[in-house]
Every structure is written in C-alpha cells, then in structure tokens.
Amino acid sequence: MAVIMINGKEFPSPDVGGSLVVATNVSNGKNASGEFVGQKVGRDQYKFDSLQWKFLDAATWSAMLKEFEQFVVTARIPDMVNNRFMTIRMYPGNRTATPVEFDADGLPTRYKDCKVNLVDCGVMEECR
C-alpha cells in the first residue's frame, strides 16, 4: 500500500523529505512570570511537510496535481502518534516543480524537484 493516498488514489512514495509534524494548539501562552497559563484547544493538528519527488514524468505530476483541484482533499497519511495510518481532510501548500525535458511543442515531459506540503484542515474523518 502507498505511503500517501489522496482522494483514494495512491501517490508515489516521496524520494526526499516527508517530515511528519504534530502541532498542539493552545488557548494562551505564558504570563508575566513565565508560567504557562493556557490549555490545549481542540485536537492535535497534522502536517506532512516537505514532500518531494526527485523526478516525475509530466503525466504523473499532472495527475497528482489534479487531485488538488477541489483544494481540500481526503488524505491517508502515516500517523506517527499511533503508529498506524490516518485519514483526514487536508489542503496542499504551494506546488512547485522544475521542468527538465520538453516535447517538440515545448511542453514539459519530465519534472524534477516536485514538491508539496499537506496541511490538516482540522476536521477528523476517520482513523485507520
């Protein structure tokens, strides 16, 4: 099974990066005495940061990017807290790539350094 699934479709395993981040939101910070006075708010938020594929053909990269056309997606990613996969609503950060090969019409046929981040929308769908 794939490391990442978006909208039920398998993405290739990233070559580089793929840092898993768990962030905890709090209601307040520290007071004037340096004591923490806040409380945890909601659930932890997840991010799959710095995903990168060294080389992808244009058709594969295009298919991956098309999954983000609705912007908010259903993502199945590793959950490092519970050591299992989780399915959550996420949105993509900037999508970047560098074209390295072109067809006779000048359209890219191959890209390098294809990158995206996946950011938690804050709505838990289900855990697996």
Short mmCIF file of C-alpha atoms in Angstrom, two decimals, residues 11 56-69 108 111 114:
data_model
loop_
_atom_site.label_atom_id
_atom_site.label_comp_id
_atom_site.label_asym_id
_atom_site.label_seq_id
_atom_site.Cartn_x
_atom_site.Cartn_y
_atom_site.Cartn_z
CA PHE A 11 0.63 8.78 -4.76
CA LEU A 56 8.32 12.59 -12.21
CA ASP A 57 7.02 12.34 -15.74
CA ALA A 58 4.59 15.09 -16.68
CA ALA A 59 1.56 12.76 -16.76
CA THR A 60 2.17 11.53 -13.20
CA TRP A 61 2.79 15.02 -11.79
CA SER A 62 -0.29 16.35 -13.60
CA ALA A 63 -2.46 13.52 -12.21
CA MET A 64 -1.19 14.27 -8.70
CA LEU A 65 -1.88 18.00 -9.06
CA LYS A 66 -5.37 17.38 -10.42
CA GLU A 67 -6.28 15.72 -7.11
CA PHE A 68 -5.89 19.16 -5.53
CA GLU A 69 -8.31 20.94 -7.90
CA PRO A 108 7.36 19.63 -20.29
CA TYR A 111 9.96 17.41 -13.99
CA CYS A 114 8.32 18.18 -7.46
#
